[in-house]
């Protein structure tokens, strides 16, 4: 099954490179958002906690603008039935999740680098823990966004529904990520953050399990 | 190689959209290789029925049983047993015809039978254009490519929904020739209103009787 998933993942990457469906708009979104924040802050200095929170706000809205494409583009192009004919639902969900994970990791690394370069107050004192938090956060966001994208792809007003449906599902994740980022900026040790990290891991596992259990019902009419 | 025996059984299959009954209590069996027809005027649910058979949609009630060599096929594996040609099927237009077929086979996890694919491209007169993006194809060429897609993984059940739409006379004859050849190897369902399409079938299920 993993071979089929990676074939679907490679199809999506190849398709993205040819059509530039998401990459260009995501890159523009990241640059514009960071620029707007930079100009609106002006000469004021952001507190470390605000800088950490703002980072995840950018990540959230970037995810909202890009991750739904995995399923929405298939629905808009009429290729949903094509996928139904060539693979079982688990393969499709797995392939799309893999694609969204790579997409979100790439764009968040770019966001992180730009953000760190632009905002002096965004200093991570404990990079090891932040890397773990960043990775688990990205996985959680990719998993949740993928299943929400599958749900909304068949609805009429996809653009509005996606952030509305995502907000309550991603809120606990965002709160944990903001909190953990603050701790990483304070230089807290692993022992002091392990409970939050454990909850983050639980969120990822829970969302992934629920997604695979529910997808079959979403996917078939 | 032993001959594959495919069997398809429809048991009280009913489909209702909102409050409208498309068809109800269809009981039918297709137990030996050959060509079978599904007929009915527009809106009687031919496409809906074949989608339910291919496991793309679920019937409101009733069951569709697929068996291969007397062993029940699980839903998870059904997609590799079914070849499907439909007017609603869409290719990835940014890829070439050959890339589309290759990608589909890789996702299916099936090794490419280059000999078969080459023969099909050749017989359906697409060989010279197989490297071109699908978006440059005419509707007739896309229809031919759909048949290659449906046969590329040598399915045991071939479902052809309006197989000859968009085809010229020569294209129709090529299709009929290929369909007749496969009748010996698989169960073929043809959903159509075209007299010539239904003339290929040994028996026809008329959906007007299941309203």
Short mmCIF file of C-alpha atoms in Angstrom, two decimals:
data_model
loop_
_atom_site.label_atom_id
_atom_site.label_comp_id
_atom_site.label_asym_id
_atom_site.label_seq_id
_atom_site.Cartn_x
_atom_site.Cartn_y
_atom_site.Cartn_z
CA UNK A 1 0.00 0.00 0.00
CA UNK A 2 2.89 2.39 0.72
CA UNK A 3 4.06 2.02 -2.90
CA UNK A 4 0.64 3.13 -4.15
CA UNK A 5 0.58 6.02 -1.67
CA UNK A 6 3.97 7.23 -2.81
CA UNK A 7 2.89 6.89 -6.47
CA UNK A 8 -0.09 9.14 -5.69
CA UNK A 9 2.16 11.52 -3.79
CA UNK A 10 4.58 11.70 -6.74
CA UNK A 11 1.67 12.29 -9.11
CA UNK A 12 0.60 15.27 -6.99
CA UNK A 13 4.13 16.69 -6.83
CA UNK A 14 4.57 16.30 -10.60
CA UNK A 15 1.17 17.85 -11.22
CA UNK A 16 1.96 20.75 -8.87
CA UNK A 17 5.27 21.42 -10.59
CA UNK A 18 3.50 21.59 -13.95
CA UNK A 19 0.41 23.55 -12.97
CA UNK A 20 1.78 25.65 -10.06
CA UNK A 21 -1.64 25.30 -8.48
CA UNK A 22 -0.53 26.01 -4.89
CA UNK A 23 3.17 26.83 -4.72
CA UNK A 24 3.01 30.31 -6.24
CA UNK A 25 0.00 31.46 -4.22
CA UNK A 26 1.50 30.07 -1.00
CA UNK A 27 4.84 31.77 -1.58
CA UNK A 28 3.08 35.07 -2.25
CA UNK A 29 0.88 34.61 0.82
CA UNK A 30 3.89 34.07 3.10
CA UNK A 31 5.79 37.06 1.73
CA UNK A 32 2.77 39.38 1.84
CA UNK A 33 1.75 38.36 5.38
CA UNK A 34 5.23 38.80 6.84
CA UNK A 35 5.60 42.15 5.05
CA UNK A 36 2.23 43.41 6.35
CA UNK A 37 3.12 42.43 9.93
CA UNK A 38 6.55 44.01 9.55
CA UNK A 39 5.12 47.31 8.29
CA UNK A 40 2.30 47.41 10.83
CA UNK A 41 4.68 46.79 13.74
CA UNK A 42 6.96 49.59 12.52
CA UNK A 43 9.51 50.62 15.09
CA UNK A 44 7.70 48.88 17.95
CA UNK A 45 9.43 45.82 19.36
CA UNK A 46 7.32 42.66 19.57
CA UNK A 47 7.46 40.83 22.89
CA UNK A 48 8.84 37.27 22.51
CA UNK A 49 5.45 35.76 23.40
CA UNK A 50 3.69 37.88 20.78
CA UNK A 51 6.33 37.02 18.19
CA UNK A 52 5.87 33.30 18.90
CA UNK A 53 2.08 33.59 18.69
CA UNK A 54 2.24 35.62 15.50
CA UNK A 55 4.44 32.98 13.88
CA UNK A 56 1.78 30.31 14.34
CA UNK A 57 -0.95 32.69 13.14
CA UNK A 58 0.93 33.01 9.84
CA UNK A 59 1.37 29.24 9.70
CA UNK A 60 -2.37 28.70 10.35
CA UNK A 61 -3.53 31.04 7.61
CA UNK A 62 -0.95 29.75 5.16
CA UNK A 63 -2.24 26.25 5.81
CA UNK A 64 -5.79 27.49 5.29
CA UNK A 65 -4.91 28.97 1.92
CA UNK A 66 -2.98 26.00 0.58
CA UNK A 67 -3.74 22.64 2.11
CA UNK A 68 -7.33 22.32 0.91
CA UNK A 69 -6.06 22.09 -2.67
CA UNK A 70 -5.17 18.41 -2.25
CA UNK A 71 -8.82 17.39 -2.59
CA UNK A 72 -10.45 20.56 -3.91
CA UNK A 73 -8.32 20.56 -7.06
CA UNK A 74 -9.34 16.94 -7.78
CA UNK A 75 -13.01 17.86 -7.33
CA UNK A 76 -12.74 21.01 -9.47
CA UNK A 77 -10.96 19.19 -12.27
CA UNK A 78 -13.42 16.29 -12.11
CA UNK A 79 -10.74 13.71 -11.34
CA UNK A 80 -12.26 12.50 -8.07
CA UNK A 81 -13.88 9.57 -9.88
CA UNK A 82 -10.54 8.79 -11.52
CA UNK A 83 -8.98 8.36 -8.08
CA UNK A 84 -11.93 6.27 -6.88
CA UNK A 85 -11.37 3.91 -9.78
CA UNK A 86 -7.65 3.35 -9.29
CA UNK A 87 -7.12 3.14 -5.54
CA UNK A 88 -8.81 2.24 -2.29
CA UNK A 89 -9.73 5.07 0.12
CA UNK A 90 -6.83 4.41 2.54
CA UNK A 91 -4.29 4.78 -0.26
CA UNK A 92 -5.84 8.04 -1.41
CA UNK A 93 -5.96 9.55 2.08
CA UNK A 94 -2.42 8.38 2.83
CA UNK A 95 -1.07 9.81 -0.43
CA UNK A 96 -2.81 13.14 0.07
CA UNK A 97 -1.62 13.36 3.69
CA UNK A 98 1.93 12.70 2.60
CA UNK A 99 1.65 15.45 -0.01
CA UNK A 100 0.20 17.94 2.49
CA UNK A 101 2.92 17.08 5.01
CA UNK A 102 5.67 17.81 2.49
CA UNK A 103 3.89 20.99 1.40
CA UNK A 104 3.38 22.29 4.95
CA UNK A 105 6.92 21.38 6.04
CA UNK A 106 8.41 23.19 3.05
CA UNK A 107 6.32 26.33 3.45
CA UNK A 108 6.76 26.46 7.22
CA UNK A 109 10.52 26.13 6.96
CA UNK A 110 10.48 29.09 4.55
CA UNK A 111 8.15 31.01 6.92
CA UNK A 112 10.40 30.22 9.89
CA UNK A 113 13.56 31.36 8.11
CA UNK A 114 11.98 34.59 6.86
CA UNK A 115 10.33 35.28 10.21
CA UNK A 116 13.57 34.71 12.13
CA UNK A 117 15.44 37.01 9.75
CA UNK A 118 12.87 39.80 10.03
CA UNK A 119 11.87 39.79 13.70
CA UNK A 120 14.72 40.16 16.20
CA UNK A 121 12.57 39.17 19.15
CA UNK A 122 11.86 35.71 17.69
CA UNK A 123 14.81 33.90 19.26
CA UNK A 124 14.52 30.21 20.04
CA UNK A 125 16.72 29.38 23.01
CA UNK A 126 15.97 25.67 22.92
CA UNK A 127 16.12 24.66 19.22
CA UNK A 128 15.99 20.88 19.86
CA UNK A 129 12.63 21.03 21.55
CA UNK A 130 11.38 23.60 19.07
CA UNK A 131 12.32 21.30 16.19
CA UNK A 132 10.29 18.49 17.80
CA UNK A 133 7.33 20.82 18.46
CA UNK A 134 7.56 22.27 14.95
CA UNK A 135 7.57 18.77 13.41
CA UNK A 136 4.68 17.45 15.50
CA UNK A 137 2.74 20.66 14.87
CA UNK A 138 3.22 20.39 11.12
CA UNK A 139 2.16 16.75 11.10
CA UNK A 140 -0.96 17.56 13.14
CA UNK A 141 -1.85 20.45 10.89
CA UNK A 142 -1.32 18.42 7.70
CA UNK A 143 -3.40 15.49 8.99
CA UNK A 144 -6.30 17.66 10.20
CA UNK A 145 -6.27 19.86 7.11
CA UNK A 146 -6.31 16.84 4.80
CA UNK A 147 -9.43 15.28 6.29
CA UNK A 148 -11.18 18.67 6.48
CA UNK A 149 -10.26 19.28 2.82
CA UNK A 150 -11.83 15.92 1.93
CA UNK A 151 -15.03 16.89 3.76
CA UNK A 152 -15.37 20.34 2.20
CA UNK A 153 -14.32 19.33 -1.33
CA UNK A 154 -17.84 18.12 -2.08
CA UNK A 155 -19.54 21.20 -0.59
CA UNK A 156 -20.67 24.30 -2.48
CA UNK A 157 -18.89 27.18 -0.75
CA UNK A 158 -15.53 25.54 -0.15
CA UNK A 159 -13.57 28.75 0.44
CA UNK A 160 -15.67 29.82 3.42
CA UNK A 161 -16.27 26.40 4.86
CA UNK A 162 -12.61 25.41 5.11
CA UNK A 163 -11.44 27.94 7.73
CA UNK A 164 -14.78 27.72 9.57
CA UNK A 165 -14.51 23.96 9.92
CA UNK A 166 -10.77 24.02 10.55
CA UNK A 167 -10.79 26.57 13.35
CA UNK A 168 -12.37 24.43 16.12
CA UNK A 169 -10.38 21.37 15.07
CA UNK A 170 -7.05 23.18 14.88
CA UNK A 171 -7.60 25.45 17.90
CA UNK A 172 -6.32 23.00 20.56
CA UNK A 173 -3.29 22.29 18.38
CA UNK A 174 -2.59 26.00 17.87
CA UNK A 175 -2.90 26.74 21.58
CA UNK A 176 -0.45 23.97 22.44
CA UNK A 177 1.97 25.12 19.74
CA UNK A 178 1.89 28.75 20.87
CA UNK A 179 2.43 27.71 24.47
CA UNK A 180 5.29 25.34 23.61
CA UNK A 181 6.95 27.92 21.34
CA UNK A 182 6.94 30.38 24.24
CA UNK A 183 8.59 27.75 26.45
CA UNK A 184 11.20 27.09 23.75
CA UNK A 185 11.88 30.84 23.50
CA UNK A 186 12.32 30.93 27.29
CA UNK A 187 14.84 28.08 27.07
CA UNK A 188 12.79 25.60 29.10
CA UNK A 189 14.15 22.06 29.43
CA UNK A 190 12.54 18.94 27.97
CA UNK A 191 11.41 17.79 31.43
CA UNK A 192 9.27 20.92 31.80
CA UNK A 193 7.63 20.55 28.41
CA UNK A 194 7.15 16.80 28.13
CA UNK A 195 3.47 16.81 29.15
CA UNK A 196 2.58 19.36 26.45
CA UNK A 197 4.66 17.46 23.89
CA UNK A 198 2.88 14.25 24.87
CA UNK A 199 -0.48 15.97 24.29
CA UNK A 200 0.75 17.17 20.91
CA UNK A 201 1.70 13.62 20.00
CA UNK A 202 -1.71 12.37 21.20
CA UNK A 203 -3.44 14.98 19.03
CA UNK A 204 -1.54 13.77 15.95
CA UNK A 205 -2.27 10.10 16.62
CA UNK A 206 -5.94 10.80 17.41
CA UNK A 207 -6.49 12.88 14.27
CA UNK A 208 -4.74 10.35 12.08
CA UNK A 209 -6.75 7.44 13.47
CA UNK A 210 -10.04 9.35 13.19
CA UNK A 211 -9.19 10.39 9.62
CA UNK A 212 -8.58 6.84 8.41
CA UNK A 213 -11.73 5.62 10.15
CA UNK A 214 -13.94 8.37 8.70
CA UNK A 215 -12.53 8.78 5.23
CA UNK A 216 -14.35 5.82 3.70
CA UNK A 217 -17.71 7.44 4.52
CA UNK A 218 -16.64 10.84 3.19
CA UNK A 219 -15.13 9.50 0.02
CA UNK A 220 -18.07 7.47 -1.28
CA UNK A 221 -21.33 9.23 -2.20
CA UNK B 1 -3.03 -19.90 -17.66
CA UNK B 2 -6.37 -21.01 -16.20
CA UNK B 3 -9.44 -19.18 -17.37
CA UNK B 4 -10.71 -16.66 -14.81
CA UNK B 5 -14.30 -17.08 -13.75
CA UNK B 6 -15.88 -13.82 -12.65
CA UNK B 7 -19.33 -13.61 -11.17
CA UNK B 8 -21.43 -10.55 -10.38
CA UNK B 9 -24.66 -10.69 -8.42
CA UNK B 10 -27.03 -7.78 -7.76
CA UNK B 11 -29.29 -8.39 -4.79
CA UNK B 12 -32.28 -6.06 -4.27
CA UNK B 13 -30.23 -3.05 -5.38
CA UNK B 14 -32.12 0.22 -4.86
CA UNK B 15 -30.95 3.79 -5.28
CA UNK B 16 -32.87 6.81 -4.00
CA UNK B 17 -31.60 10.40 -4.40
CA UNK B 18 -33.37 12.77 -2.01
CA UNK B 19 -36.95 11.48 -2.43
CA UNK B 20 -36.61 10.31 -6.01
CA UNK B 21 -36.32 6.61 -6.61
CA UNK B 22 -33.88 6.01 -9.45
CA UNK B 23 -34.41 2.24 -9.52
CA UNK B 24 -35.52 -0.33 -7.00
CA UNK B 25 -35.06 -4.01 -6.19
CA UNK B 26 -32.80 -4.95 -9.04
CA UNK B 27 -31.95 -8.63 -8.87
CA UNK B 28 -29.66 -9.84 -11.58
CA UNK B 29 -26.69 -12.13 -12.02
CA UNK B 30 -23.85 -12.16 -14.53
CA UNK B 31 -22.09 -15.42 -13.93
CA UNK B 32 -20.11 -16.20 -17.04
CA UNK B 33 -17.79 -14.29 -19.33
CA UNK B 34 -19.60 -12.43 -22.08
CA UNK B 35 -21.22 -9.12 -22.96
CA UNK B 36 -24.33 -7.99 -21.09
CA UNK B 37 -26.35 -4.85 -21.69
CA UNK B 38 -27.97 -2.33 -19.38
CA UNK B 39 -30.59 -0.27 -21.19
CA UNK B 40 -33.17 2.34 -20.32
CA UNK B 41 -34.19 5.80 -21.43
CA UNK B 42 -32.44 8.93 -20.12
CA UNK B 43 -32.66 9.29 -16.34
CA UNK B 44 -33.45 5.64 -15.63
CA UNK B 45 -30.16 5.28 -13.75
CA UNK B 46 -27.84 3.37 -16.09
CA UNK B 47 -24.80 5.38 -15.02
CA UNK B 48 -25.88 5.25 -11.37
CA UNK B 49 -26.20 1.47 -11.50
CA UNK B 50 -22.79 0.94 -13.09
CA UNK B 51 -21.22 3.29 -10.53
CA UNK B 52 -22.80 1.22 -7.75
CA UNK B 53 -21.45 -1.95 -9.38
CA UNK B 54 -17.96 -0.39 -9.60
CA UNK B 55 -18.20 0.62 -5.92
CA UNK B 56 -17.95 4.35 -6.67
CA UNK B 57 -21.28 5.01 -4.95
CA UNK B 58 -23.21 2.96 -2.45
CA UNK B 59 -26.71 1.71 -3.21
CA UNK B 60 -29.38 3.01 -0.82
CA UNK B 61 -30.23 -0.60 -0.08
CA UNK B 62 -29.28 -3.99 -1.44
CA UNK B 63 -25.92 -5.48 -2.22
CA UNK B 64 -23.55 -6.06 -5.08
CA UNK B 65 -21.48 -9.24 -4.76
CA UNK B 66 -18.31 -9.71 -6.79
CA UNK B 67 -16.65 -13.12 -6.96
CA UNK B 68 -13.52 -14.23 -8.74
CA UNK B 69 -13.00 -17.97 -9.10
CA UNK B 70 -15.72 -18.44 -6.47
CA UNK B 71 -13.93 -16.27 -3.91
CA UNK B 72 -15.65 -13.07 -2.74
CA UNK B 73 -13.66 -9.94 -3.64
CA UNK B 74 -13.22 -7.51 -0.77
CA UNK B 75 -14.13 -3.85 -1.36
CA UNK B 76 -10.52 -2.83 -0.71
CA UNK B 77 -9.31 -4.85 -3.71
CA UNK B 78 -12.21 -4.32 -6.10
CA UNK B 79 -10.70 -1.37 -7.98
CA UNK B 80 -8.03 -3.60 -9.52
CA UNK B 81 -10.61 -6.08 -10.84
CA UNK B 82 -12.81 -3.49 -12.52
CA UNK B 83 -12.14 -1.65 -15.77
CA UNK B 84 -14.42 1.34 -16.15
CA UNK B 85 -15.17 3.58 -19.11
CA UNK B 86 -17.52 6.46 -18.45
CA UNK B 87 -18.41 9.86 -19.90
CA UNK B 88 -17.77 11.28 -16.40
CA UNK B 89 -14.21 10.01 -16.26
CA UNK B 90 -11.58 12.75 -16.55
CA UNK B 91 -7.84 12.40 -17.19
CA UNK B 92 -5.11 14.61 -15.73
CA UNK B 93 -4.91 17.05 -18.61
CA UNK B 94 -1.41 18.33 -17.77
CA UNK B 95 0.05 14.85 -18.34
CA UNK B 96 0.43 13.01 -21.62
CA UNK B 97 -1.73 9.98 -22.45
CA UNK B 98 1.14 7.64 -21.68
CA UNK B 99 1.99 9.39 -18.41
CA UNK B 100 -1.65 9.11 -17.33
CA UNK B 101 -1.70 5.37 -17.97
CA UNK B 102 1.69 4.88 -16.25
CA UNK B 103 0.63 6.90 -13.20
CA UNK B 104 -2.64 4.98 -12.89
CA UNK B 105 -0.85 1.63 -13.06
CA UNK B 106 1.68 2.73 -10.44
CA UNK B 107 -1.06 3.89 -8.08
CA UNK B 108 -2.86 0.60 -8.64
CA UNK B 109 0.39 -1.17 -7.77
CA UNK B 110 0.26 -3.18 -11.00
CA UNK B 111 3.25 -3.78 -13.22
CA UNK B 112 2.92 -2.26 -16.67
CA UNK B 113 2.26 -4.72 -19.49
CA UNK B 114 4.06 -2.72 -22.18
CA UNK B 115 3.04 -5.12 -24.95
CA UNK B 116 -0.64 -4.72 -24.15
CA UNK B 117 -0.44 -0.93 -23.80
CA UNK B 118 1.49 -0.59 -27.08
CA UNK B 119 -1.04 -2.78 -28.89
CA UNK B 120 -3.97 -0.78 -27.54
CA UNK B 121 -2.41 2.56 -28.48
CA UNK B 122 -1.70 1.15 -31.91
CA UNK B 123 -5.15 -0.33 -32.51
CA UNK B 124 -6.92 2.78 -31.28
CA UNK B 125 -4.76 4.97 -33.53
CA UNK B 126 -3.24 7.02 -30.71
CA UNK B 127 0.34 5.85 -31.03
CA UNK B 128 1.65 9.03 -32.64
CA UNK B 129 -0.03 11.24 -30.04
CA UNK B 130 0.66 9.16 -26.90
CA UNK B 131 3.36 11.61 -25.74
CA UNK B 132 1.11 14.68 -26.13
CA UNK B 133 -0.69 16.30 -23.20
CA UNK B 134 -4.28 15.09 -22.87
CA UNK B 135 -5.52 18.70 -22.95
CA UNK B 136 -4.63 18.77 -26.67
CA UNK B 137 -6.84 15.73 -27.42
CA UNK B 138 -10.21 15.88 -29.15
CA UNK B 139 -13.24 14.33 -27.41
CA UNK B 140 -13.04 11.28 -29.69
CA UNK B 141 -9.37 10.76 -28.84
CA UNK B 142 -10.14 11.03 -25.13
CA UNK B 143 -12.84 8.38 -25.58
CA UNK B 144 -10.29 6.05 -27.18
CA UNK B 145 -7.86 6.74 -24.35
CA UNK B 146 -10.59 5.87 -21.86
CA UNK B 147 -10.79 2.38 -23.38
CA UNK B 148 -7.02 1.99 -23.02
CA UNK B 149 -7.34 3.08 -19.38
CA UNK B 150 -10.18 0.60 -18.79
CA UNK B 151 -8.17 -2.30 -20.24
CA UNK B 152 -4.65 -1.36 -19.12
CA UNK B 153 -4.74 -3.50 -15.95
CA UNK B 154 -6.49 -6.49 -17.63
CA UNK B 155 -9.65 -6.36 -15.50
CA UNK B 156 -11.97 -9.30 -14.97
CA UNK B 157 -15.03 -7.05 -15.05
CA UNK B 158 -15.24 -4.40 -17.75
CA UNK B 159 -17.92 -1.74 -17.39
CA UNK B 160 -18.58 0.43 -20.43
CA UNK B 161 -20.94 3.33 -19.91
CA UNK B 162 -21.93 4.83 -23.27
CA UNK B 163 -18.79 3.38 -24.87
CA UNK B 164 -19.20 4.80 -28.37
CA UNK B 165 -20.17 8.38 -27.57
CA UNK B 166 -17.98 10.96 -29.37
CA UNK B 167 -16.60 8.29 -31.73
CA UNK B 168 -16.69 8.31 -35.52
CA UNK B 169 -17.74 5.20 -37.45
CA UNK B 170 -14.20 3.88 -37.72
CA UNK B 171 -13.70 4.40 -33.98
CA UNK B 172 -16.92 2.55 -33.21
CA UNK B 173 -15.82 -0.44 -35.30
CA UNK B 174 -12.45 -0.50 -33.50
CA UNK B 175 -14.23 -0.44 -30.15
CA UNK B 176 -16.62 -3.24 -31.13
CA UNK B 177 -13.72 -5.36 -32.35
CA UNK B 178 -11.81 -4.96 -29.09
CA UNK B 179 -14.91 -5.51 -26.92
CA UNK B 180 -15.74 -8.74 -28.73
CA UNK B 181 -12.19 -10.01 -28.19
CA UNK B 182 -12.38 -9.36 -24.46
CA UNK B 183 -15.80 -11.02 -24.13
CA UNK B 184 -14.07 -14.37 -23.84
CA UNK B 185 -11.78 -13.21 -21.00
CA UNK B 186 -14.08 -11.11 -18.84
CA UNK B 187 -17.60 -10.11 -17.89
CA UNK B 188 -18.47 -6.99 -19.89
CA UNK B 189 -21.37 -4.69 -18.99
CA UNK B 190 -22.45 -2.17 -21.60
CA UNK B 191 -24.74 0.63 -20.41
CA UNK B 192 -26.12 2.35 -23.46
CA UNK B 193 -29.10 3.38 -25.54
CA UNK B 194 -27.32 2.83 -28.82
CA UNK B 195 -28.84 -0.07 -30.77
CA UNK B 196 -25.47 -1.05 -32.20
CA UNK B 197 -23.90 -1.15 -28.72
CA UNK B 198 -26.70 -3.30 -27.35
CA UNK B 199 -26.56 -5.60 -30.38
CA UNK B 200 -23.25 -6.93 -28.99
CA UNK B 201 -24.96 -8.15 -25.81
CA UNK B 202 -26.21 -11.66 -25.15
CA UNK B 203 -28.84 -10.32 -22.74
CA UNK B 204 -30.06 -6.87 -21.73
CA UNK B 205 -31.23 -5.63 -18.32
CA UNK B 206 -33.89 -3.01 -18.93
CA UNK B 207 -34.01 -0.46 -16.10
CA UNK B 208 -37.51 0.73 -17.13
CA UNK B 209 -38.75 -2.38 -15.33
CA UNK B 210 -37.28 -1.33 -11.98
CA UNK B 211 -39.00 2.03 -11.41
#
